[in-house]
């Protein structure tokens, strides 16, 4: 029987409706969630990404700020803008669109974002929080993958999950999230010989490589859940993932399509982290005012 599709578009819509409800409550309490998106340069793909993020903010009732700068913006000027946004109480999340022009050090920029506003979850401190099981912001793509797995009702406890890829933004945090969910986790990468030896043992496979047909039907255990993070182009120029979808769907129990799987979830989880950030700020304010959580902190007193 062919695998059931895990529909990232539908799950995103569901989660965004929930986020909009939380945003409305926050706005009523004088704490409308706010996201700042910074774009440096004119990279066409980045322009589309930031436009989509800002539009998504509007759709769920967030305040958003899009700051666009010429490619020759100095690193010092960018760091100064981040510092200002760190101190802006209307902003709960800061996202700097990558890649940055070559003269700007991306690590310095990411580390300049206050951890409490690092809704991309890319900073070293956010990564440390994930390693230490502390509440922090999880990188959006692996966080979205976890929601997709969760949506199938599958219990990861004691199951074997194999992650293909070990990037700081996808593979490694993905493995940590699966570990937190009590899976036994194997991480494979470009130096892993005989990838299929590992994937054939997996109850769940997450492919985050960036090379199509990395995972084929003969490499998948019957009934496994397959999450395809990859974004590649096939010979006809059509978007495709890392998984040979046509073959693997005949073996797996659940599979994400590309497009329409992990992709839509990434922006949704950015919104989720931002609403969460605003809720934390409101919670702290209510604590300071000595009010029970969730109570309207008298608009105008903030
Ligand atoms: P990345 O930084 O290039 O990392 C790719 C990983 O794949 C590396 O760890 C690499 O191993 C490993 N790898 C390469 N060839 C391999 C092979 N033959 N066998 C096993 N592992 C191999 O990429 P990324 O940023 O993690 O992204 C991965 C893919 O996900 C890309 O297609 C990207 O476009 C896509 N993506 C999609 C979304 C979304 O929203 N849908 C978001 C982020 C990324 P080494 O470490 O040994 O080099």
mmCIF file of N, CA and C and ligand atoms in Angstrom, residues 49 122 140-142 163-172 187-192 195 207-211 214 228-232 240-242 258 261-267, ligand 1:
data_model
loop_
_atom_site.group_PDB
_atom_site.id
_atom_site.type_symbol
_atom_site.label_atom_id
_atom_site.label_comp_id
_atom_site.label_asym_id
_atom_site.label_seq_id
_atom_site.Cartn_x
_atom_site.Cartn_y
_atom_site.Cartn_z
ATOM 1 N N UNK A 49 12.162 35.204 -0.163
ATOM 2 C CA UNK A 49 12.027 34.626 1.184
ATOM 3 C C UNK A 49 11.561 35.689 2.178
ATOM 4 N N UNK A 122 19.602 30.063 15.627
ATOM 5 C CA UNK A 122 20.897 29.746 15.013
ATOM 6 C C UNK A 122 22.101 30.073 15.887
ATOM 7 N N UNK A 140 14.031 26.498 12.931
ATOM 8 C CA UNK A 140 12.669 26.335 12.392
ATOM 9 C C UNK A 140 12.471 25.077 11.544
ATOM 10 N N UNK A 141 13.443 24.738 10.700
ATOM 11 C CA UNK A 141 13.222 23.589 9.810
ATOM 12 C C UNK A 141 13.139 22.268 10.582
ATOM 13 N N UNK A 142 14.116 21.953 11.449
ATOM 14 C CA UNK A 142 13.957 20.706 12.221
ATOM 15 C C UNK A 142 12.753 20.730 13.157
ATOM 16 N N UNK A 163 19.210 10.393 10.731
ATOM 17 C CA UNK A 163 19.254 11.713 10.102
ATOM 18 C C UNK A 163 20.398 11.695 9.103
ATOM 19 N N UNK A 164 20.092 12.059 7.859
ATOM 20 C CA UNK A 164 21.175 12.145 6.863
ATOM 21 C C UNK A 164 21.495 13.626 6.697
ATOM 22 N N UNK A 165 22.697 14.009 7.087
ATOM 23 C CA UNK A 165 23.110 15.419 7.073
ATOM 24 C C UNK A 165 23.410 15.870 8.486
ATOM 25 N N UNK A 166 24.422 16.725 8.625
ATOM 26 C CA UNK A 166 24.835 17.165 9.967
ATOM 27 C C UNK A 166 25.119 18.658 9.987
ATOM 28 N N UNK A 167 24.362 19.438 9.205
ATOM 29 C CA UNK A 167 24.581 20.891 9.233
ATOM 30 C C UNK A 167 24.116 21.444 10.571
ATOM 31 N N UNK A 168 24.655 22.623 10.927
ATOM 32 C CA UNK A 168 24.272 23.247 12.198
ATOM 33 C C UNK A 168 22.817 23.695 12.197
ATOM 34 N N UNK A 169 22.270 23.967 11.013
ATOM 35 C CA UNK A 169 20.909 24.511 10.956
ATOM 36 C C UNK A 169 19.839 23.435 10.778
ATOM 37 N N UNK A 170 20.198 22.292 10.220
ATOM 38 C CA UNK A 170 19.189 21.245 10.005
ATOM 39 C C UNK A 170 19.591 19.914 10.680
ATOM 40 N N UNK A 171 20.624 19.273 10.168
ATOM 41 C CA UNK A 171 20.939 17.903 10.602
ATOM 42 C C UNK A 171 21.182 17.762 12.106
ATOM 43 N N UNK A 172 22.094 18.577 12.648
ATOM 44 C CA UNK A 172 22.429 18.415 14.077
ATOM 45 C C UNK A 172 21.242 18.732 14.986
ATOM 46 N N UNK A 187 23.363 9.610 13.127
ATOM 47 C CA UNK A 187 23.587 10.717 12.181
ATOM 48 C C UNK A 187 24.538 10.247 11.088
ATOM 49 N N UNK A 188 24.106 10.388 9.846
ATOM 50 C CA UNK A 188 24.957 10.025 8.713
ATOM 51 C C UNK A 188 25.381 11.295 7.976
ATOM 52 N N UNK A 189 26.485 11.211 7.254
ATOM 53 C CA UNK A 189 27.012 12.390 6.552
ATOM 54 C C UNK A 189 27.829 11.936 5.351
ATOM 55 N N UNK A 190 28.554 12.868 4.762
ATOM 56 C CA UNK A 190 29.208 12.537 3.495
ATOM 57 C C UNK A 190 30.314 11.495 3.657
ATOM 58 N N UNK A 191 30.806 11.317 4.876
ATOM 59 C CA UNK A 191 31.862 10.318 5.071
ATOM 60 C C UNK A 191 31.295 8.988 5.568
ATOM 61 N N UNK A 192 29.967 8.869 5.583
ATOM 62 C CA UNK A 192 29.356 7.607 6.023
ATOM 63 C C UNK A 192 29.403 6.604 4.866
ATOM 64 N N UNK A 195 25.471 4.121 3.184
ATOM 65 C CA UNK A 195 24.354 4.810 3.837
ATOM 66 C C UNK A 195 23.164 3.883 4.082
ATOM 67 N N UNK A 207 15.978 13.131 5.679
ATOM 68 C CA UNK A 207 17.039 13.382 4.704
ATOM 69 C C UNK A 207 17.232 14.877 4.550
ATOM 70 N N UNK A 208 18.433 15.363 4.890
ATOM 71 C CA UNK A 208 18.746 16.804 4.796
ATOM 72 C C UNK A 208 20.132 16.950 4.193
ATOM 73 N N UNK A 209 20.195 16.692 2.900
ATOM 74 C CA UNK A 209 21.480 16.596 2.217
ATOM 75 C C UNK A 209 21.649 17.679 1.147
ATOM 76 N N UNK A 210 20.645 17.791 0.268
ATOM 77 C CA UNK A 210 20.786 18.727 -0.842
ATOM 78 C C UNK A 210 21.280 18.003 -2.088
ATOM 79 N N UNK A 211 20.921 16.724 -2.196
ATOM 80 C CA UNK A 211 21.294 15.938 -3.386
ATOM 81 C C UNK A 211 20.157 14.980 -3.688
ATOM 82 N N UNK A 214 19.151 10.728 -2.957
ATOM 83 C CA UNK A 214 20.058 10.232 -1.912
ATOM 84 C C UNK A 214 19.438 9.012 -1.246
ATOM 85 N N UNK A 228 11.516 14.466 4.074
ATOM 86 C CA UNK A 228 12.448 14.935 3.046
ATOM 87 C C UNK A 228 12.653 16.449 3.160
ATOM 88 N N UNK A 229 13.823 16.847 3.658
ATOM 89 C CA UNK A 229 14.109 18.283 3.839
ATOM 90 C C UNK A 229 14.707 18.884 2.565
ATOM 91 N N UNK A 230 15.315 18.068 1.749
ATOM 92 C CA UNK A 230 16.077 18.548 0.592
ATOM 93 C C UNK A 230 15.274 19.426 -0.360
ATOM 94 N N UNK A 231 15.983 20.368 -0.953
ATOM 95 C CA UNK A 231 15.371 21.212 -1.994
ATOM 96 C C UNK A 231 16.332 21.241 -3.175
ATOM 97 N N UNK A 232 15.965 20.505 -4.194
ATOM 98 C CA UNK A 232 16.840 20.384 -5.363
ATOM 99 C C UNK A 232 16.001 20.583 -6.618
ATOM 100 N N UNK A 240 12.539 19.293 -6.360
ATOM 101 C CA UNK A 240 12.437 17.939 -5.804
ATOM 102 C C UNK A 240 13.293 17.837 -4.554
ATOM 103 N N UNK A 241 13.088 16.785 -3.801
ATOM 104 C CA UNK A 241 13.816 16.625 -2.543
ATOM 105 C C UNK A 241 15.036 15.733 -2.677
ATOM 106 N N UNK A 242 15.447 15.172 -1.552
ATOM 107 C CA UNK A 242 16.587 14.248 -1.527
ATOM 108 C C UNK A 242 16.123 12.804 -1.733
ATOM 109 N N UNK A 258 7.799 16.901 -1.785
ATOM 110 C CA UNK A 258 8.520 18.152 -2.079
ATOM 111 C C UNK A 258 8.066 18.588 -3.460
ATOM 112 N N UNK A 261 5.832 19.741 1.736
ATOM 113 C CA UNK A 261 6.084 18.989 2.967
ATOM 114 C C UNK A 261 6.748 19.879 4.008
ATOM 115 N N UNK A 262 8.079 19.758 4.058
ATOM 116 C CA UNK A 262 8.842 20.515 5.066
ATOM 117 C C UNK A 262 8.843 22.015 4.760
ATOM 118 N N UNK A 263 8.910 22.361 3.483
ATOM 119 C CA UNK A 263 9.036 23.771 3.078
ATOM 120 C C UNK A 263 8.057 24.712 3.774
ATOM 121 N N UNK A 264 6.757 24.484 3.661
ATOM 122 C CA UNK A 264 5.795 25.421 4.269
ATOM 123 C C UNK A 264 5.918 25.495 5.792
ATOM 124 N N UNK A 265 6.477 24.438 6.403
ATOM 125 C CA UNK A 265 6.558 24.400 7.865
ATOM 126 C C UNK A 265 7.632 25.345 8.414
ATOM 127 N N UNK A 266 8.638 25.640 7.598
ATOM 128 C CA UNK A 266 9.762 26.427 8.118
ATOM 129 C C UNK A 266 9.295 27.828 8.541
ATOM 130 N N UNK A 267 8.549 28.513 7.685
ATOM 131 C CA UNK A 267 8.063 29.857 8.055
ATOM 132 C C UNK A 267 7.053 29.737 9.196
HETATM 133 P P1 LIG B 1 24.338 21.573 4.042
HETATM 134 O O1 LIG B 1 24.795 22.560 5.062
HETATM 135 O O2 LIG B 1 24.979 21.581 2.691
HETATM 136 O O3 LIG B 1 24.529 20.110 4.675
HETATM 137 C C1 LIG B 1 24.328 18.970 3.900
HETATM 138 C C2 LIG B 1 24.695 17.755 4.710
HETATM 139 O O4 LIG B 1 24.535 16.608 3.891
HETATM 140 C C3 LIG B 1 26.132 17.759 5.206
HETATM 141 O O5 LIG B 1 26.180 17.402 6.565
HETATM 142 C C4 LIG B 1 26.814 16.714 4.344
HETATM 143 O O6 LIG B 1 27.823 15.995 4.997
HETATM 144 C C5 LIG B 1 25.675 15.772 4.039
HETATM 145 N N1 LIG B 1 25.906 15.022 2.809
HETATM 146 C C6 LIG B 1 26.338 15.482 1.617
HETATM 147 N N2 LIG B 1 26.437 14.462 0.740
HETATM 148 C C7 LIG B 1 26.067 13.353 1.382
HETATM 149 C C8 LIG B 1 25.976 11.982 1.026
HETATM 150 N N3 LIG B 1 26.284 11.566 -0.204
HETATM 151 N N4 LIG B 1 25.567 11.084 1.952
HETATM 152 C C9 LIG B 1 25.246 11.481 3.203
HETATM 153 N N5 LIG B 1 25.319 12.777 3.605
HETATM 154 C C10 LIG B 1 25.724 13.693 2.711
HETATM 155 O O7 LIG B 1 22.789 21.679 3.784
HETATM 156 P P2 LIG B 1 21.580 22.076 4.789
HETATM 157 O O8 LIG B 1 21.564 23.529 4.976
HETATM 158 O O9 LIG B 1 21.600 21.170 5.952
HETATM 159 O O10 LIG B 1 20.356 21.705 3.848
HETATM 160 C C11 LIG B 1 20.145 20.393 3.369
HETATM 161 C C12 LIG B 1 19.062 20.420 2.320
HETATM 162 O O11 LIG B 1 17.871 20.885 2.918
HETATM 163 C C13 LIG B 1 19.318 21.372 1.147
HETATM 164 O O12 LIG B 1 18.747 20.831 -0.012
HETATM 165 C C14 LIG B 1 18.577 22.635 1.549
HETATM 166 O O13 LIG B 1 18.175 23.404 0.424
HETATM 167 C C15 LIG B 1 17.378 22.019 2.222
HETATM 168 N N6 LIG B 1 16.715 22.904 3.193
HETATM 169 C C16 LIG B 1 15.377 23.014 3.091
HETATM 170 C C17 LIG B 1 14.685 23.809 3.975
HETATM 171 C C18 LIG B 1 13.215 23.913 3.858
HETATM 172 O O14 LIG B 1 12.615 24.801 4.443
HETATM 173 N N7 LIG B 1 12.570 22.999 3.127
HETATM 174 C C19 LIG B 1 15.369 24.510 4.971
HETATM 175 C C20 LIG B 1 16.752 24.336 5.088
HETATM 176 C C21 LIG B 1 17.425 23.524 4.177
HETATM 177 P P3 LIG B 1 29.218 16.678 5.494
HETATM 178 O O15 LIG B 1 28.866 17.405 6.758
HETATM 179 O O16 LIG B 1 30.091 15.534 5.709
HETATM 180 O O17 LIG B 1 29.634 17.600 4.389
#
